[in-house]
Short mmCIF file of C-alpha atoms and ligand atoms in Angstrom, two decimals:
data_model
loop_
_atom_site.label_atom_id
_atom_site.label_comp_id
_atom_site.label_asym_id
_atom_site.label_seq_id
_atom_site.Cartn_x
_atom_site.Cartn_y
_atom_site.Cartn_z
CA UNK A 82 -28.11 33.37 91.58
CA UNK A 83 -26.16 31.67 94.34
CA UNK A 84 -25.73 33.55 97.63
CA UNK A 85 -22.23 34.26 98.23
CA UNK A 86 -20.62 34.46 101.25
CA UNK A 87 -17.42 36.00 102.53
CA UNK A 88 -15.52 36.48 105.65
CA UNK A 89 -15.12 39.92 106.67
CA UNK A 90 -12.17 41.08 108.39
CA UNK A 91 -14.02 43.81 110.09
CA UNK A 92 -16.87 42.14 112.06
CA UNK A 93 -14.66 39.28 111.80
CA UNK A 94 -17.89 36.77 110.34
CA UNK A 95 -18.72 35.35 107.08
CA UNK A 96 -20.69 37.22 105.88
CA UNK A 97 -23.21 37.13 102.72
CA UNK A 98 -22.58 39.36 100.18
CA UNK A 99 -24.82 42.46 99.48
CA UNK A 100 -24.47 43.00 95.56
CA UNK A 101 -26.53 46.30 94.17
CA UNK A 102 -30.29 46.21 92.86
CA UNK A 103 -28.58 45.17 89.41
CA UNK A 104 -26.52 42.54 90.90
CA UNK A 105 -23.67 44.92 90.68
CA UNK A 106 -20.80 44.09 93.06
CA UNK A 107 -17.80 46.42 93.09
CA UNK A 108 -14.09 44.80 94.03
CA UNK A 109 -11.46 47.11 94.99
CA UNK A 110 -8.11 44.92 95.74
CA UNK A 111 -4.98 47.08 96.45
CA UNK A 112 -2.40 46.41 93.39
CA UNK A 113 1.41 46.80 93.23
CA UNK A 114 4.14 49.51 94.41
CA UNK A 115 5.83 49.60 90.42
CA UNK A 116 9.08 49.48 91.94
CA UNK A 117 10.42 45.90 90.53
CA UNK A 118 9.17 42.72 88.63
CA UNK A 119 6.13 41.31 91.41
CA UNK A 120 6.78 37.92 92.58
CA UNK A 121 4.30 35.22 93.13
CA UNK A 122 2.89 36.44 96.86
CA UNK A 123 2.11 40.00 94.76
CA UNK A 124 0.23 37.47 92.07
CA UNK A 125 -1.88 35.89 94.76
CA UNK A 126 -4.36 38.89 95.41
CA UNK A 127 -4.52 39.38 91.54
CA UNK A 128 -5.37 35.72 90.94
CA UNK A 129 -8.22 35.38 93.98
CA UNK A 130 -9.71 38.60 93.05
CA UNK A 131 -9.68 38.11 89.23
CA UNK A 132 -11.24 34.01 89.74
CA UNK A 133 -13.83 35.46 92.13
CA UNK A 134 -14.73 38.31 89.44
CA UNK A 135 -15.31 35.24 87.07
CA UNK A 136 -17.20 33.22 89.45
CA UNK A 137 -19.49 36.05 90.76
CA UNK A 138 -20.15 36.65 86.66
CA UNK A 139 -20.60 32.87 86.35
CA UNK A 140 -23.84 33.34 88.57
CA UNK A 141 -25.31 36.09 87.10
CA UNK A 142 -24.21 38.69 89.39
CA UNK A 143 -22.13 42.15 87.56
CA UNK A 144 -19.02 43.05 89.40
CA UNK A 145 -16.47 45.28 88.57
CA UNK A 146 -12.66 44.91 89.34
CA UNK A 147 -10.68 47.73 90.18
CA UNK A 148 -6.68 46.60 91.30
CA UNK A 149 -4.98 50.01 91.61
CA UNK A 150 -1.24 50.75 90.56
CA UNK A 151 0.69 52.94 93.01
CA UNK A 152 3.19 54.47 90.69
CA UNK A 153 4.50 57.01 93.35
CA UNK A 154 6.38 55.90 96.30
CA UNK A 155 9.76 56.21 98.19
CA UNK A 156 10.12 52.52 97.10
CA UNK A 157 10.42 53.93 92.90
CA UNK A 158 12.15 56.85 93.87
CA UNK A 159 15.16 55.11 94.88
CA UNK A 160 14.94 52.26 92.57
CA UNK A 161 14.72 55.28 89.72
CA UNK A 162 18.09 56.57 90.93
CA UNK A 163 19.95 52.94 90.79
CA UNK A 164 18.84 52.71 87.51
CA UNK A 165 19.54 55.79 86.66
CA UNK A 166 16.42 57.02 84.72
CA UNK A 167 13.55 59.13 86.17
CA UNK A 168 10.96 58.02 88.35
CA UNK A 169 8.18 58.41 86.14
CA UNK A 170 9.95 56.61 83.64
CA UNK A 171 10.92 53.83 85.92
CA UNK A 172 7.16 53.36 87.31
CA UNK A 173 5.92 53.45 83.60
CA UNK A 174 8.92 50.44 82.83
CA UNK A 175 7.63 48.52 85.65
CA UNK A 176 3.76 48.56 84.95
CA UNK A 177 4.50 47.44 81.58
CA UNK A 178 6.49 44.59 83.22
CA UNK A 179 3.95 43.82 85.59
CA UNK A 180 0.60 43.73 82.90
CA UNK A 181 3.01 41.49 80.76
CA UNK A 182 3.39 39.13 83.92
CA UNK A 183 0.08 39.18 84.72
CA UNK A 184 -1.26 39.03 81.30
CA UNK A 185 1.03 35.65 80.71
CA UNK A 186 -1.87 33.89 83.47
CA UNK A 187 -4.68 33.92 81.27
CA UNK A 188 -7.17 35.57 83.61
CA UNK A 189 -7.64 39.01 81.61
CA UNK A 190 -7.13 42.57 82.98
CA UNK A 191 -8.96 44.15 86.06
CA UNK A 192 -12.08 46.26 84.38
CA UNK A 193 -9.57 49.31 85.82
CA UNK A 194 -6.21 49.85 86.75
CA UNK A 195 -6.23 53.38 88.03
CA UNK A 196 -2.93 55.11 88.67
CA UNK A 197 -2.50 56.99 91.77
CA UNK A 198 -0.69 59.98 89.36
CA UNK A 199 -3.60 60.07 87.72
CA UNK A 200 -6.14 60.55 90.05
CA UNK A 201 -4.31 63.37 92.03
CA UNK A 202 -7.74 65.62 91.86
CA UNK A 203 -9.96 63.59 93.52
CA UNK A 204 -6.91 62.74 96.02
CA UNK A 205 -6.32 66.20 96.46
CA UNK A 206 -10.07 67.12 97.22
CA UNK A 207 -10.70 64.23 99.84
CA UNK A 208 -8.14 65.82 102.03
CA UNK A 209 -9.70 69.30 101.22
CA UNK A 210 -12.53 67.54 103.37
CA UNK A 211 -10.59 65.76 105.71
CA UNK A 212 -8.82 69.65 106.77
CA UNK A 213 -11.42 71.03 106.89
CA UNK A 214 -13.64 68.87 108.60
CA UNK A 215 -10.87 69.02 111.31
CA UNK A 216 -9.77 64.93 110.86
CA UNK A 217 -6.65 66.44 109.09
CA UNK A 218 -4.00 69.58 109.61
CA UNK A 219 -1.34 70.80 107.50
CA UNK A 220 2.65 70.87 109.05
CA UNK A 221 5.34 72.28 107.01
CA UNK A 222 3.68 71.36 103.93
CA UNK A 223 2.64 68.10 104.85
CA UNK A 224 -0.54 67.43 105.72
CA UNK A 225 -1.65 64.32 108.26
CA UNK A 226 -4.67 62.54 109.25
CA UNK A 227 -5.33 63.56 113.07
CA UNK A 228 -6.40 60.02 114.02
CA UNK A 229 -7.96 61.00 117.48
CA UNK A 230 -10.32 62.57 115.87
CA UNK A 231 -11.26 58.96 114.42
CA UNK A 232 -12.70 57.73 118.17
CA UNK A 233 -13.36 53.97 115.94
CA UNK A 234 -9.74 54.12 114.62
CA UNK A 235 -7.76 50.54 114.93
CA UNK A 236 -11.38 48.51 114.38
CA UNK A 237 -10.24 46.76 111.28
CA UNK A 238 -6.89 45.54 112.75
CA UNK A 239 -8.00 45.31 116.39
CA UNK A 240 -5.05 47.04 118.17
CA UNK A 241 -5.28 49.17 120.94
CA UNK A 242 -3.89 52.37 119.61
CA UNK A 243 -1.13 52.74 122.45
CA UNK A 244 0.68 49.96 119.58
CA UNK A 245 0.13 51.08 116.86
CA UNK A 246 3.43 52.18 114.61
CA UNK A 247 2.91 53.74 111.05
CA UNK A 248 6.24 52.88 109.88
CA UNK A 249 6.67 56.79 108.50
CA UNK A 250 9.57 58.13 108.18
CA UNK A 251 11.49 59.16 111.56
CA UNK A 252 12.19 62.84 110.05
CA UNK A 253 8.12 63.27 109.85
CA UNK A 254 7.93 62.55 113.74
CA UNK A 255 8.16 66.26 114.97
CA UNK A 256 5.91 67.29 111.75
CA UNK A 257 2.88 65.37 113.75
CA UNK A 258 0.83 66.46 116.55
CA UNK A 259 0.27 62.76 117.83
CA UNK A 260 3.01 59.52 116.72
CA UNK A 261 -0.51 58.07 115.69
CA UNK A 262 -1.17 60.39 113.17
CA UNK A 263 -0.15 59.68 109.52
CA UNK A 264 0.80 61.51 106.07
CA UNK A 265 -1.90 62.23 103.67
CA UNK A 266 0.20 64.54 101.70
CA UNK A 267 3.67 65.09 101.48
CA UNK A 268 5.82 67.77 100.26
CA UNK A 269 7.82 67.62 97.78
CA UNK A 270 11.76 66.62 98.89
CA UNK A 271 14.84 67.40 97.26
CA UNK A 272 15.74 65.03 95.15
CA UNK A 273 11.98 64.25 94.25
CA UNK A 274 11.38 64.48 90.48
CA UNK A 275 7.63 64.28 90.22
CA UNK A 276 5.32 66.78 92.54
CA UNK A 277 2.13 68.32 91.67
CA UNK A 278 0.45 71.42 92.94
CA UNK A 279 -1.79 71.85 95.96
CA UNK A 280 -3.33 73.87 98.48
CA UNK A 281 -0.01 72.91 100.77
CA UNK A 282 2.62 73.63 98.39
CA UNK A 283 3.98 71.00 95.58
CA UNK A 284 3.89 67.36 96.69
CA UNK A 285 3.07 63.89 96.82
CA UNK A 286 0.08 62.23 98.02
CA UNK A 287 0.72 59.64 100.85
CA UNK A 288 0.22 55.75 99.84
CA UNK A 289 -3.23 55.30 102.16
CA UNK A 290 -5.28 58.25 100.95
CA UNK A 291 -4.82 57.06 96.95
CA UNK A 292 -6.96 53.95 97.97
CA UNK A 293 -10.13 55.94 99.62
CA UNK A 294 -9.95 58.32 96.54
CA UNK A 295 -9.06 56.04 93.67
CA UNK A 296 -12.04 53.18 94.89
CA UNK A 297 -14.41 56.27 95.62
CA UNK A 298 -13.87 57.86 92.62
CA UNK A 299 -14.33 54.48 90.24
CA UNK A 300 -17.02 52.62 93.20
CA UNK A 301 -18.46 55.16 94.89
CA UNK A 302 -19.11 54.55 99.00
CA UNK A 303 -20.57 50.85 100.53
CA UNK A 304 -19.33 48.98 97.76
CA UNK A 305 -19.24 45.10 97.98
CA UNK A 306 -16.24 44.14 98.46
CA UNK A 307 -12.43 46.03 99.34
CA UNK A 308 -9.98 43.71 99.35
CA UNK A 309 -5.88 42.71 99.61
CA UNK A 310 -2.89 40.87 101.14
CA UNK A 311 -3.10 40.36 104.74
CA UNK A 312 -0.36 42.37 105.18
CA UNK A 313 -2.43 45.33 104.74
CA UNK A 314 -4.81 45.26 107.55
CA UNK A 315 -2.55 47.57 109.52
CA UNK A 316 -1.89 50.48 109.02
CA UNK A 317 -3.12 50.42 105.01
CA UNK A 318 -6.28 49.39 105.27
CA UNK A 319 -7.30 50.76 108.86
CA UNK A 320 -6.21 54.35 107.44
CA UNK A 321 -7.83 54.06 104.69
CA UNK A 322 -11.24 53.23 106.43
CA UNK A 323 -10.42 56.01 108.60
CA UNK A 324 -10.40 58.60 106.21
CA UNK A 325 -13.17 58.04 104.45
CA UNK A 326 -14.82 57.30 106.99
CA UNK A 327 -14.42 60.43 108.63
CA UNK A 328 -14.62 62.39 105.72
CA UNK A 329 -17.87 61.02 104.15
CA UNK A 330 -20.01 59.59 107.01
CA UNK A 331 -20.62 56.28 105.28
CA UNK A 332 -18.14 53.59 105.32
CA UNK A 333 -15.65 52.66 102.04
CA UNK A 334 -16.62 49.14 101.56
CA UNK A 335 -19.07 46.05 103.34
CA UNK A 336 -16.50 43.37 103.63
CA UNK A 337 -12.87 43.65 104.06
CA UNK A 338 -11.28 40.25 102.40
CA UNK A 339 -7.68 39.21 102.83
CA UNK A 340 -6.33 37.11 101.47
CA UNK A 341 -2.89 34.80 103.15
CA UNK A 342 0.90 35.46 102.57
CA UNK A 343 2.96 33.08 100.11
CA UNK A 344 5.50 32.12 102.39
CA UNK A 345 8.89 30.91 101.20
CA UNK A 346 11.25 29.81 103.93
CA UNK A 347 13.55 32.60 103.45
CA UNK A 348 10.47 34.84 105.59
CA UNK A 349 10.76 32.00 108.37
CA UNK A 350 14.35 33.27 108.76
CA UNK A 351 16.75 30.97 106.87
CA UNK A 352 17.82 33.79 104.64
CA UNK A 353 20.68 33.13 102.16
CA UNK A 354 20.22 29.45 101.77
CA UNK A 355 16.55 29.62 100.86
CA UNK A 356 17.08 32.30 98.84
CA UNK A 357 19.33 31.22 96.29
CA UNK A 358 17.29 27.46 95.81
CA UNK A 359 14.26 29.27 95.71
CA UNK A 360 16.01 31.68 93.33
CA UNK A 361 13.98 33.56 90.88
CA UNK A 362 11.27 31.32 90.41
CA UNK A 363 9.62 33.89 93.57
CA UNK A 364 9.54 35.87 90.60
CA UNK A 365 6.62 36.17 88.94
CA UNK A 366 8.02 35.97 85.12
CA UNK A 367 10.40 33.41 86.17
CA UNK A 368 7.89 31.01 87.58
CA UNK A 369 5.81 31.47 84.94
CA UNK A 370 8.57 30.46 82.59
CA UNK A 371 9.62 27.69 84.53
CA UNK A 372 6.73 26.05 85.18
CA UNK A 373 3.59 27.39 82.59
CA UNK A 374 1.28 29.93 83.98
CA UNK A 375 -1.31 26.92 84.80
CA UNK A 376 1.15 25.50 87.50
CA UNK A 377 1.33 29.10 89.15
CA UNK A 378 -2.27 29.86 88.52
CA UNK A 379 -2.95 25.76 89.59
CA UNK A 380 -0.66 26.59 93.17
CA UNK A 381 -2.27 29.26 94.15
CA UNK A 382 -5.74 27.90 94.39
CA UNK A 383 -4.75 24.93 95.68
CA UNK A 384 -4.62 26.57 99.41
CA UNK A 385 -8.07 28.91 100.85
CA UNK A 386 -7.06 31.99 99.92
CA UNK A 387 -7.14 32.82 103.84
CA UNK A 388 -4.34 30.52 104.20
CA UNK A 389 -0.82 30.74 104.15
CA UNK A 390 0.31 28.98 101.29
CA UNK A 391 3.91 27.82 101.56
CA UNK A 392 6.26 28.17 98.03
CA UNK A 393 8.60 26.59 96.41
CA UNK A 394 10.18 25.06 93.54
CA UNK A 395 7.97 21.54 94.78
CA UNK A 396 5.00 23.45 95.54
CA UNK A 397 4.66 24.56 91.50
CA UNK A 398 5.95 21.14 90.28
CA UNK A 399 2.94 19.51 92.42
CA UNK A 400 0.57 22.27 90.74
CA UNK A 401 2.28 21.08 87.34
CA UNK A 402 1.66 16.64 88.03
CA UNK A 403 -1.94 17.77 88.82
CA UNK A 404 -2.57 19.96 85.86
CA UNK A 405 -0.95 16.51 83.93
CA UNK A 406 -3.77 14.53 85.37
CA UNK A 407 -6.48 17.19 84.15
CA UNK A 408 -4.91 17.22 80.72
CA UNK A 409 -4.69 13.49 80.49
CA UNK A 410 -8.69 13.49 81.41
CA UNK A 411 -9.22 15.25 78.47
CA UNK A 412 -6.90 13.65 75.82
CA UNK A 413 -7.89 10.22 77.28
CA UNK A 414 -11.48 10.30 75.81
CA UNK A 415 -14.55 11.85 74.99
CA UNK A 416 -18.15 12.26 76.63
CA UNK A 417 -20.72 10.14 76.12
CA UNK A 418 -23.69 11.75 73.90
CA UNK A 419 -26.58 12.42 76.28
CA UNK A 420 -27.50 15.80 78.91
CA UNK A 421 -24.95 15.53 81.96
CA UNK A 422 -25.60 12.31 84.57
CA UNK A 423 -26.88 13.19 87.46
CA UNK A 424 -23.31 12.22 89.16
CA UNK A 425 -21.76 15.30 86.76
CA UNK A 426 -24.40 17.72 87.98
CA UNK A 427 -23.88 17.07 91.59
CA UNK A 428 -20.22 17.67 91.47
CA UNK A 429 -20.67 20.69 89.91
CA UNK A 430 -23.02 21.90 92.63
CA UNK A 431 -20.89 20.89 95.19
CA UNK A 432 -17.96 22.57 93.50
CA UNK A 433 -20.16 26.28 93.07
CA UNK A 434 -21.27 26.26 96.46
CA UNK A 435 -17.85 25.58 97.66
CA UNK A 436 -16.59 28.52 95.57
CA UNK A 437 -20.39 30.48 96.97
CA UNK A 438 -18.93 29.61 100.79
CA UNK A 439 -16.09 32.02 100.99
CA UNK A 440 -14.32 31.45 97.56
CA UNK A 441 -13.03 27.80 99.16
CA UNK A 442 -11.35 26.69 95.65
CA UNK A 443 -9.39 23.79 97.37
CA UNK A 444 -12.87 21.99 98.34
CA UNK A 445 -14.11 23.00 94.86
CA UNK A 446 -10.75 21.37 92.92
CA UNK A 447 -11.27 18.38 95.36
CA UNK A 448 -14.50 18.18 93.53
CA UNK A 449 -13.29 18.96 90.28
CA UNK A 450 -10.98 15.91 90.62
CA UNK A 451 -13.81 14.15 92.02
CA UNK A 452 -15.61 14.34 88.56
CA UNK A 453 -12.47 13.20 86.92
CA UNK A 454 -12.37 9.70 89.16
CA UNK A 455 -16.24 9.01 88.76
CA UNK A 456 -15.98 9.68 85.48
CA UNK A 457 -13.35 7.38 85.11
CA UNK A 458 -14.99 4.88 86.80
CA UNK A 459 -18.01 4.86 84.58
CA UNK A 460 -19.04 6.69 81.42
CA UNK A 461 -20.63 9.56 82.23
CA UNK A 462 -22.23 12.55 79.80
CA UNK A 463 -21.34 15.58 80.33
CA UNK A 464 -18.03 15.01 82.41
CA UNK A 465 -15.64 16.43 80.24
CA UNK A 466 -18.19 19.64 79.59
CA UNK A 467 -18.77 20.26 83.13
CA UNK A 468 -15.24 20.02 83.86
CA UNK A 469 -14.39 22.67 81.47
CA UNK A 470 -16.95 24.55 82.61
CA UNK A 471 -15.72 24.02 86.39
CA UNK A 472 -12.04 24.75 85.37
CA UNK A 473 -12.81 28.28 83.68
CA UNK A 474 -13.65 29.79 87.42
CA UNK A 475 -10.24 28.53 88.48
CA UNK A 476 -8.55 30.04 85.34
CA UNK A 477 -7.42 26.58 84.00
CA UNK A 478 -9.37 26.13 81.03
CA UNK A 479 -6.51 25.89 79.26
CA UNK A 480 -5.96 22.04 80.49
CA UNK A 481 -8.66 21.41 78.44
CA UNK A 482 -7.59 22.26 75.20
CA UNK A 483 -5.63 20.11 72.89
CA UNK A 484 -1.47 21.38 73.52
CA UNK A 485 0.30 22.81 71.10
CA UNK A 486 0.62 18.50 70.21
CA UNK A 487 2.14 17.84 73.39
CA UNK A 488 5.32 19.49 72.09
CA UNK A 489 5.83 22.70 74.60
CA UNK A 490 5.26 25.17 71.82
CA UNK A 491 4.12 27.93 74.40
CA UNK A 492 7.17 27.69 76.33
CA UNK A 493 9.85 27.78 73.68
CA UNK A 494 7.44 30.96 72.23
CA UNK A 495 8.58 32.32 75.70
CA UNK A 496 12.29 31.31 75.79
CA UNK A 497 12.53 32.70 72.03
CA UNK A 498 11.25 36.03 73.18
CA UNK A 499 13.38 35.82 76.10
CA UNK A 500 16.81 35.11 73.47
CA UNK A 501 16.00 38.31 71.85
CA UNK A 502 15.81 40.27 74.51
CA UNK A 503 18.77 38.98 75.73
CA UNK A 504 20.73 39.76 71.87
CA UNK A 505 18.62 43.53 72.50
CA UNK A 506 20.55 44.23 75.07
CA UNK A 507 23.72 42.58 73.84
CA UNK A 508 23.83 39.69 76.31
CA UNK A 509 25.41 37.13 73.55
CA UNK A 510 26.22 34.63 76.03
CA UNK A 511 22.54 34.80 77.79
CA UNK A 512 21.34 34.56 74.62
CA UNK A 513 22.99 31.34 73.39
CA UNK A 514 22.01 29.86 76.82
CA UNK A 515 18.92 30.23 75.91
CA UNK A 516 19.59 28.56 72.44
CA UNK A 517 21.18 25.96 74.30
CA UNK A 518 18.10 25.45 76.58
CA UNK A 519 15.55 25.51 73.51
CA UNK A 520 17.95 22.55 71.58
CA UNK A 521 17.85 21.03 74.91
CA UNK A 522 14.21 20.83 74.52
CA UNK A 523 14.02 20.06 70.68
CA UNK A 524 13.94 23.20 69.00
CA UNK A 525 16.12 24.82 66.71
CA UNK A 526 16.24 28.97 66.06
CA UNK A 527 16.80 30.33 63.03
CA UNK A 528 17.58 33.78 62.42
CA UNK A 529 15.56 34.76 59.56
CA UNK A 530 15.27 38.30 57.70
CA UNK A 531 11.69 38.38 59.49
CA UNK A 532 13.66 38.15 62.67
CA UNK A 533 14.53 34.37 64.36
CA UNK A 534 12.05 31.15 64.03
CA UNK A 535 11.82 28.21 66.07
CA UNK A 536 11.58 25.13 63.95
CA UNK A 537 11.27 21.17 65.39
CA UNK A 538 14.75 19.85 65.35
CA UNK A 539 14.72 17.42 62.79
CA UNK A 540 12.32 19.13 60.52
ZN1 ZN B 302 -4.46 50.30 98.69
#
């Protein structure tokens, strides 16, 4: 078993990991708002967490990966109401969409994917604690975190407190006994279709306090790792530390990892332009699409996951002509019979111990392509096994495999589906786009009685 390190945002040093007595290492990575489809900087956390699930496994140790879903939100109450359905329905419509993006990766599911309206008990009983511990008071219904009562509050993010925004709501402001101070419970509004009973009247819980109960509830306290985008340091991840925290005594997790922003140009400020050549491919479904999930997968372990990775359209066709060169090892030839060179085995250590030295995957697919050029240099046993082996923890085994003959099966599979959807919902002239597109690419559909088939033009 390799030791692991990480860099923690909270003591600010990499830091080795500290798995249970069992190996047992529990991940906690804060999932998606179900509002809308995710695009790919929403895929990033879900990719680095899932890969470093796989590698941890790879050395023997037994994590567990919980990425939450927070199905309850201003965010899907008003995107319910443009589309004209109710919230609950809405949130359900957009987890579905979001497990069928993900899924379309290859990496498998998180081992859970608790939903914050289904863990309202233990939600409900945390801020029992926190109120009457005195780290929380109810106001009109609403109940908020009193963060003075936190003295270590604004550790994780490093602000002086005298900064610090919570980006609530300006009609909460004269709910609060201090600006600081932020919603664990909220009560229900009119207009709200989904509430459920408390101590403080029917409501909502607030986003922060799902985390601490949801990772509690399926972790318990001090697990390994508790993890996310950046761009929840503040005030996500310092309030969630806070509460439970103050509530239990013991802190949530041992190492807070973050992971970069995917940055498109249209963040930088060059709004319209950007955002109509980037265009949907930010989308996760669309890129995948586009481009095959191993270009999205292959992009977004290119960069440390600490790093800012830059997008577009030329970032995933570089993932794509590097992916080619992988494939191209593996039609090209075959190993040599014999137990790996010694060459093979010291590219794979060099590649785990990158991975081991906080999850640094472009070092380790440096090394990976390393292998590939000694390899074809001389003929060495083992290569091609190793590689696969080495490609797995990056979630690109597929390279490896013979393609559907070259032929782009997978993709038409996914422009078919797309054709019918498209006819579902009446969309003729989407759906002979689409046609269009597949005939472009070779294929012919044919609308059978067992619904349409794709057949090789020509055949
Ligand atoms: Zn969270």
């Amino acid at each position: 078993m390799r030791e692991v390190t990480i860099r923690d945002t909270l003591s600010g040093e990499v830091r080795p990991l500290e798995p249970g007595p069992m190996g047992e290492v529990g991940i906690y990575a804060c999932g998606p708002t179900t509002y809308g489809p995710i695009h790919i900087g929403n895929a990033r956390p879900y990719v680095v967490f899932s890969l470093l699930r796989r590698f941890l496994a790879h050395e023997g140790y037994a994590p567990t990966l919980v990425i939450n879903l927070t199905d309850v939100n201003d965010k899907i109450y008003d995107a319910a109401r443009e589309a004209g359905m109710s919230s609950a329905d809405h949130a359900e419509r957009m987890i579905a969409a979001y497990r069928a993006d993900t899924d379309a990766l290859g990496l498998g599911r998180p081992d859970e994917e608790p939903k914050a309206t289904e863990t309202i008990g233990p939600i409900v009983s945390l801020i029992e604690d926190l109120v009457a511990s005195g780290h929380a008071y109810e106001s009109s219904g609403d109940v908020y975190f009193r963060v003075r009562s936190f003295p270590a509050y604004g550790q994780l993010s490093n602000r002086d407190t005298e900064q610090m925004d919570q980006g609530e709501e300006a009609g909460s402001a004269e709910l609060k006994e201090d600006p600081l101070d932020f919603a664990l419970w909220k009560a229900r509004k009119e207009g709200e279709d989904t509430s459920w009973p408390s101590p403080w009247g029917d409501g909502r819980p607030g986003w922060h306090i799902e985390c601490s109960a949801m990772a509690e509830d399926l972790l318990g306290l001090e697990f390994a790792i508790h993890g996310g985008g950046s761009d929840l340091v503040f005030p996500h991840h310092e309030n969630e530390l806070a509460q439970t925290e103050a509530a239990r005594e013991r802190p949530l997790a041992k190492i807070w990892m973050h992971n970069g922003m995917v940055q498109t140009r249209k963040q930088a400020g060059d709004t319209e332009k950007m955002a109509k050549s980037v265009g949907n491919v930010f989308l996760l479904g669309e890129a995948v699409r586009a481009f095959g999930p191993e270009a999205v997968v292959g992009f977004l372990v290119s960069g440390h996951y600490r790093q800012p990775l830059a997008f577009g359209e030329g970032a995933l066709e570089e993932a794509a002509a590097r992916n080619q060169r992988i494939r191209e090892f593996f039609r090209e030839g075959e190993d040599p019979p014999g137990e790996p060179a010694p060459a093979v085995l010291a590219r794979r250590e060099a590649f785990l111990d990158a991975l081991a030295d906080d999850f640094n995957t472009p070092r380790a697919l440096a090394e990976l392509f390393g292998l590939l050029a000694d390899a074809r240099r001389e003929e060495l046993p083992g290569a091609r096994r190793v590689a696969l082996e080495l490609l797995e923890l990056l979630g690109l085994e597929s390279l490896a495999a013979p393609e559907d003959g070259g032929d782009g099966a997978a993709e038409a599979e996914g422009l078919l589906a797309d054709r019918e959807r498209a006819r579902a919902e009446r969309d003729f002239d989407r759906a002979d786009e689409i046609r269009d597109r597949l005939a472009e690419l070779g294929w012919e559909v044919r609308d059978t009685a067992e619904g349409a088939r794709l057949v090789r033009r020509g055949s």
